[in-house]
Coordinates of C-alpha atoms in Angstrom, one line a residue:
X241 CA -3.1 43.9 -7.5
X242 CA -1.4 40.8 -9.0
X243 CA -0.9 40.3 -12.8
X244 CA -3.2 37.3 -12.5
X245 CA -5.9 39.2 -10.7
X246 CA -5.8 41.9 -13.5
X247 CA -6.0 39.2 -16.1
X248 CA -9.2 37.7 -14.7
X249 CA -10.7 41.1 -14.1
X250 CA -10.1 42.0 -17.8
X251 CA -11.1 38.6 -19.3
X252 CA -14.1 38.9 -21.6
X253 CA -16.0 36.4 -23.7
X254 CA -15.3 36.3 -27.5
X255 CA -12.1 38.4 -26.9
X256 CA -8.6 37.1 -27.4
X257 CA -6.8 36.3 -24.1
X258 CA -3.0 36.6 -23.9
X259 CA -1.6 33.9 -21.6
X260 CA 1.1 34.7 -19.0
X261 CA 4.2 32.6 -19.4
X262 CA 4.3 31.7 -15.8
X263 CA 1.0 29.7 -16.1
X264 CA 2.1 27.5 -19.0
X265 CA 2.9 23.8 -18.9
X266 CA 5.2 23.2 -21.8
X267 CA 3.6 24.9 -24.8
X268 CA 0.1 25.0 -23.5
X269 CA -1.7 26.6 -20.6
X270 CA -1.8 24.6 -17.3
X271 CA -5.1 22.6 -17.1
X272 CA -6.3 24.3 -13.9
X273 CA -5.6 27.7 -15.4
X274 CA -7.6 26.8 -18.5
X275 CA -10.5 25.6 -16.4
X276 CA -10.4 28.8 -14.3
X277 CA -10.5 31.0 -17.4
X278 CA -13.4 29.0 -18.8
X279 CA -15.2 29.4 -15.4
X280 CA -14.8 33.1 -15.4
X281 CA -16.4 33.4 -18.8
X282 CA -19.2 31.0 -17.6
X283 CA -19.9 33.0 -14.4
X284 CA -20.1 36.3 -16.4
X285 CA -22.6 34.7 -18.8
X286 CA -24.7 33.2 -16.0
X287 CA -27.3 35.6 -14.7
X288 CA -29.0 33.1 -12.3
X289 CA -28.9 34.5 -8.8
X290 CA -27.8 32.7 -5.6
X291 CA -26.1 29.7 -7.4
X292 CA -22.6 28.4 -7.0
X293 CA -20.4 26.1 -9.0
X294 CA -21.4 22.4 -8.3
X295 CA -19.5 20.4 -10.9
X296 CA -17.9 20.5 -14.3
X297 CA -16.9 18.3 -17.2
X298 CA -13.8 19.6 -19.0
X299 CA -12.1 18.3 -22.1
X300 CA -8.5 19.5 -22.8
X301 CA -8.7 19.0 -26.6
X302 CA -5.5 20.7 -27.8
X303 CA -2.8 23.1 -26.8
X304 CA -4.2 26.4 -25.4
X305 CA -1.8 29.1 -26.7
X306 CA -1.7 32.8 -27.1
X307 CA -4.9 34.7 -28.1
X308 CA -7.3 31.9 -27.1
X309 CA -11.0 33.0 -27.3
X310 CA -13.6 31.6 -24.9
X311 CA -17.2 31.6 -26.0
X312 CA -20.0 30.8 -23.5
X313 CA -23.4 29.3 -24.2
X314 CA -26.3 29.0 -21.7
X315 CA -27.4 25.4 -22.2
X316 CA -30.2 25.3 -19.7
X317 CA -31.7 27.2 -16.8
X318 CA -33.7 24.8 -14.7
X319 CA -35.3 25.0 -11.3
X320 CA -32.5 23.2 -9.6
X321 CA -29.4 23.8 -11.9
X322 CA -28.0 26.1 -14.6
X323 CA -25.7 24.6 -17.3
X324 CA -23.2 26.8 -19.1
X325 CA -21.1 25.5 -21.9
X326 CA -17.7 27.2 -22.8
X327 CA -15.7 26.6 -25.9
X328 CA -12.1 27.7 -26.3
X329 CA -10.7 28.3 -29.7
X330 CA -7.0 28.9 -30.4
X331 CA -5.4 29.3 -33.9
X332 CA -8.8 28.5 -35.4
X333 CA -9.1 25.1 -33.7
X334 CA -11.3 24.1 -30.8
X335 CA -8.9 23.4 -27.9
X336 CA -11.1 23.5 -24.9
X337 CA -14.7 22.4 -24.2
X338 CA -16.4 22.5 -20.8
X339 CA -19.8 22.3 -19.2
X340 CA -20.1 24.1 -15.8
X341 CA -23.1 23.3 -13.6
X342 CA -24.4 25.8 -11.0
X343 CA -26.9 25.2 -8.3
X344 CA -28.4 26.5 -5.1
X345 CA -28.1 24.9 -1.7
X346 CA -31.1 22.8 -0.7
X347 CA -32.3 21.2 2.5
X348 CA -32.0 17.4 2.4
X349 CA -32.7 14.5 4.7
X350 CA -29.8 12.6 3.2
X351 CA -26.3 13.7 4.3
X352 CA -23.2 11.5 4.3
X353 CA -19.5 11.5 3.5
X354 CA -17.6 8.2 3.2
X355 CA -14.3 9.7 1.9
X356 CA -11.7 9.4 4.7
X357 CA -9.4 12.3 5.3
X358 CA -5.7 11.3 5.2
X359 CA -3.9 11.4 8.5
X360 CA -1.3 14.1 8.0
X361 CA 0.7 16.6 10.0
X362 CA 0.4 20.4 9.6
X363 CA 2.1 21.9 6.5
X364 CA 5.1 23.3 8.5
X365 CA 6.1 19.8 9.4
X366 CA 7.0 19.0 5.8
X367 CA 9.8 20.3 3.6
X368 CA 9.5 22.4 0.4
X369 CA 10.3 20.6 -2.9
X370 CA 14.0 20.3 -3.7
X371 CA 15.3 23.3 -5.7
X372 CA 16.9 21.1 -8.2
X373 CA 13.7 19.4 -9.1
X374 CA 12.6 20.1 -12.6
X375 CA 9.0 21.5 -12.7
X376 CA 6.8 23.2 -15.3
X377 CA 6.5 27.0 -15.2
X378 CA 3.1 27.1 -13.5
X379 CA 4.3 25.0 -10.6
X380 CA 6.4 28.0 -9.4
X381 CA 3.2 29.8 -8.5
X382 CA 2.7 27.5 -5.5
X383 CA 4.3 26.4 -2.3
X384 CA 4.2 22.6 -2.3
X385 CA 5.0 20.4 0.6
X386 CA 4.8 16.7 -0.3
X387 CA 3.2 14.4 2.3
X388 CA 3.3 11.1 0.4
X389 CA 6.4 8.9 0.5
X390 CA 7.3 9.3 -3.2
X391 CA 7.8 12.2 -5.5
X392 CA 6.7 12.3 -9.1
X393 CA 9.2 10.6 -11.5
X394 CA 10.8 8.9 -8.5
X395 CA 10.1 5.3 -9.4
X396 CA 7.9 4.7 -6.4
X397 CA 5.7 1.6 -6.1
X398 CA 2.4 3.4 -5.3
X399 CA 0.9 5.8 -7.8
X400 CA -0.3 8.3 -5.2
X401 CA 0.6 11.9 -4.5
X402 CA -0.5 13.8 -1.4
X403 CA 0.7 17.3 -0.7
X404 CA -0.1 20.6 1.1
X405 CA -0.3 23.4 -1.5
X406 CA -0.9 27.1 -1.3
X407 CA -0.5 30.1 -3.6
X408 CA 2.8 32.1 -3.3
X409 CA 1.0 35.4 -4.0
X410 CA -2.4 36.6 -2.7
X411 CA -5.1 36.6 -5.3
X412 CA -8.1 38.8 -5.2
X413 CA -10.4 36.6 -7.4
X414 CA -13.5 34.5 -6.9
X415 CA -13.2 31.5 -4.5
X416 CA -14.3 29.0 -7.2
X417 CA -11.8 30.4 -9.7
X418 CA -8.9 30.3 -7.3
X419 CA -10.0 26.7 -6.3
X420 CA -9.7 25.5 -9.9
X421 CA -6.3 27.2 -10.2
X422 CA -4.9 25.1 -7.3
X423 CA -7.0 21.9 -7.5
X424 CA -5.2 20.5 -10.6
X425 CA -1.7 21.6 -9.5
X426 CA -0.2 18.2 -8.7
X427 CA 1.3 16.1 -11.5
X428 CA -0.7 13.0 -12.5
X429 CA -0.3 10.3 -9.8
X430 CA 1.1 7.8 -12.4
X431 CA 4.2 9.8 -12.7
X432 CA 5.4 8.5 -9.3
X433 CA 6.0 5.1 -10.9
X434 CA 8.4 6.4 -13.5
X435 CA 12.1 7.0 -12.9
X436 CA 12.5 9.4 -15.8
X437 CA 10.5 12.5 -16.9
X438 CA 8.3 11.7 -19.9
X439 CA 5.4 13.4 -21.7
X440 CA 2.0 13.3 -20.0
X441 CA -1.3 15.0 -20.9
X442 CA -4.5 15.3 -19.0
X443 CA -7.3 14.6 -21.5
X444 CA -10.2 15.5 -19.3
X445 CA -11.2 16.6 -15.8
X446 CA -14.6 15.9 -14.1
X447 CA -15.1 17.3 -10.6
X448 CA -17.7 18.0 -8.0
X449 CA -17.4 20.8 -5.5
X450 CA -18.6 20.1 -2.0
X451 CA -18.1 23.5 -0.6
X452 CA -15.6 26.1 -1.9
X453 CA -16.5 28.6 0.9
X454 CA -14.4 26.6 3.4
X455 CA -11.1 26.9 1.6
X456 CA -8.1 27.8 3.7
X457 CA -4.7 29.2 2.8
X458 CA -3.1 25.7 2.8
X459 CA -5.1 22.9 1.0
X460 CA -4.4 19.2 1.1
X461 CA -4.5 17.6 -2.4
X462 CA -4.5 13.9 -3.1
X463 CA -4.3 12.2 -6.5
X464 CA -4.4 8.4 -6.8
X465 CA -4.1 6.3 -10.0
X466 CA -6.7 3.5 -9.9
X467 CA -5.8 1.9 -13.2
X468 CA -3.1 2.4 -15.8
X469 CA -3.4 0.4 -19.0
X470 CA -2.8 0.8 -22.8
X471 CA -1.1 4.2 -22.3
X472 CA -3.9 5.8 -20.1
X473 CA -4.0 6.4 -16.4
X474 CA -7.4 6.7 -14.7
X475 CA -7.1 8.7 -11.4
X476 CA -9.3 10.0 -8.7
X477 CA -8.6 13.3 -6.8
X478 CA -9.6 14.9 -3.5
X479 CA -9.0 18.2 -1.8
X480 CA -9.5 19.1 1.8
X481 CA -9.0 22.3 3.8
X482 CA -6.5 22.5 6.8
X483 CA -9.3 21.5 9.2
X484 CA -9.8 18.2 7.3
X485 CA -13.1 19.2 5.7
X486 CA -13.7 17.9 2.2
X487 CA -13.8 20.6 -0.4
X488 CA -13.7 18.9 -3.8
X489 CA -13.5 15.5 -5.5
X490 CA -12.7 14.6 -9.1
X491 CA -11.4 12.2 -11.8
X492 CA -9.1 12.5 -14.7
X493 CA -8.0 10.4 -17.7
X494 CA -4.3 11.0 -18.4
X495 CA -2.4 10.0 -21.5
X496 CA 1.0 8.7 -20.6
X497 CA 3.9 8.3 -23.0
X498 CA 6.3 6.1 -21.0

């Protein structure tokens, strides 16, 4: 059993959680890791049967450091959805706030998908990242094969990143939790346009899960900055499985200091 699997198995609400160094991004926990921790606490608090995670709104308020405490609150249990809030406190300050929304599958006469799947080759047709590339600690938990023409901090003209990503180690954790761990793994798309590494910070993350049960070992991630102005980049994100089926969509507001 991996160290990460053990961590999630032992995670409890209102109990300090010690963060592993290999899931940090600078001095704080990587955003996808923080969201996954919050989700585990929310799932444990939610007693509604036969519901799965549908969406979430997450605010990364401050650095999440050692001994963070997550506290859940059932906001509403309705006929169609259950809302669970989770607050993270570190060093006596609120550093994380999220609302996770769970719901059941329902039959519907309206079904469509207007999000085009990028035309890409299989993961083994692309190279691993260069070993000399400077990456945060958490990035080393993934195999990443970049599909888009430009890398982050390459000075490229188009603020877009597309890559195949998978975990290096097998994780025995809930599908939705592992999905959040990997879904935010790419650097913000705006970093493509800079030639030098500079501080960046995701301020929030809103996402909708189409179907986490169709996840495959390799997942195709895409992030695309739509607007960057006044020191903030507004990006959209999508994630597909290796069959080209849409798994998840989202948006982020990223503070950029360059």
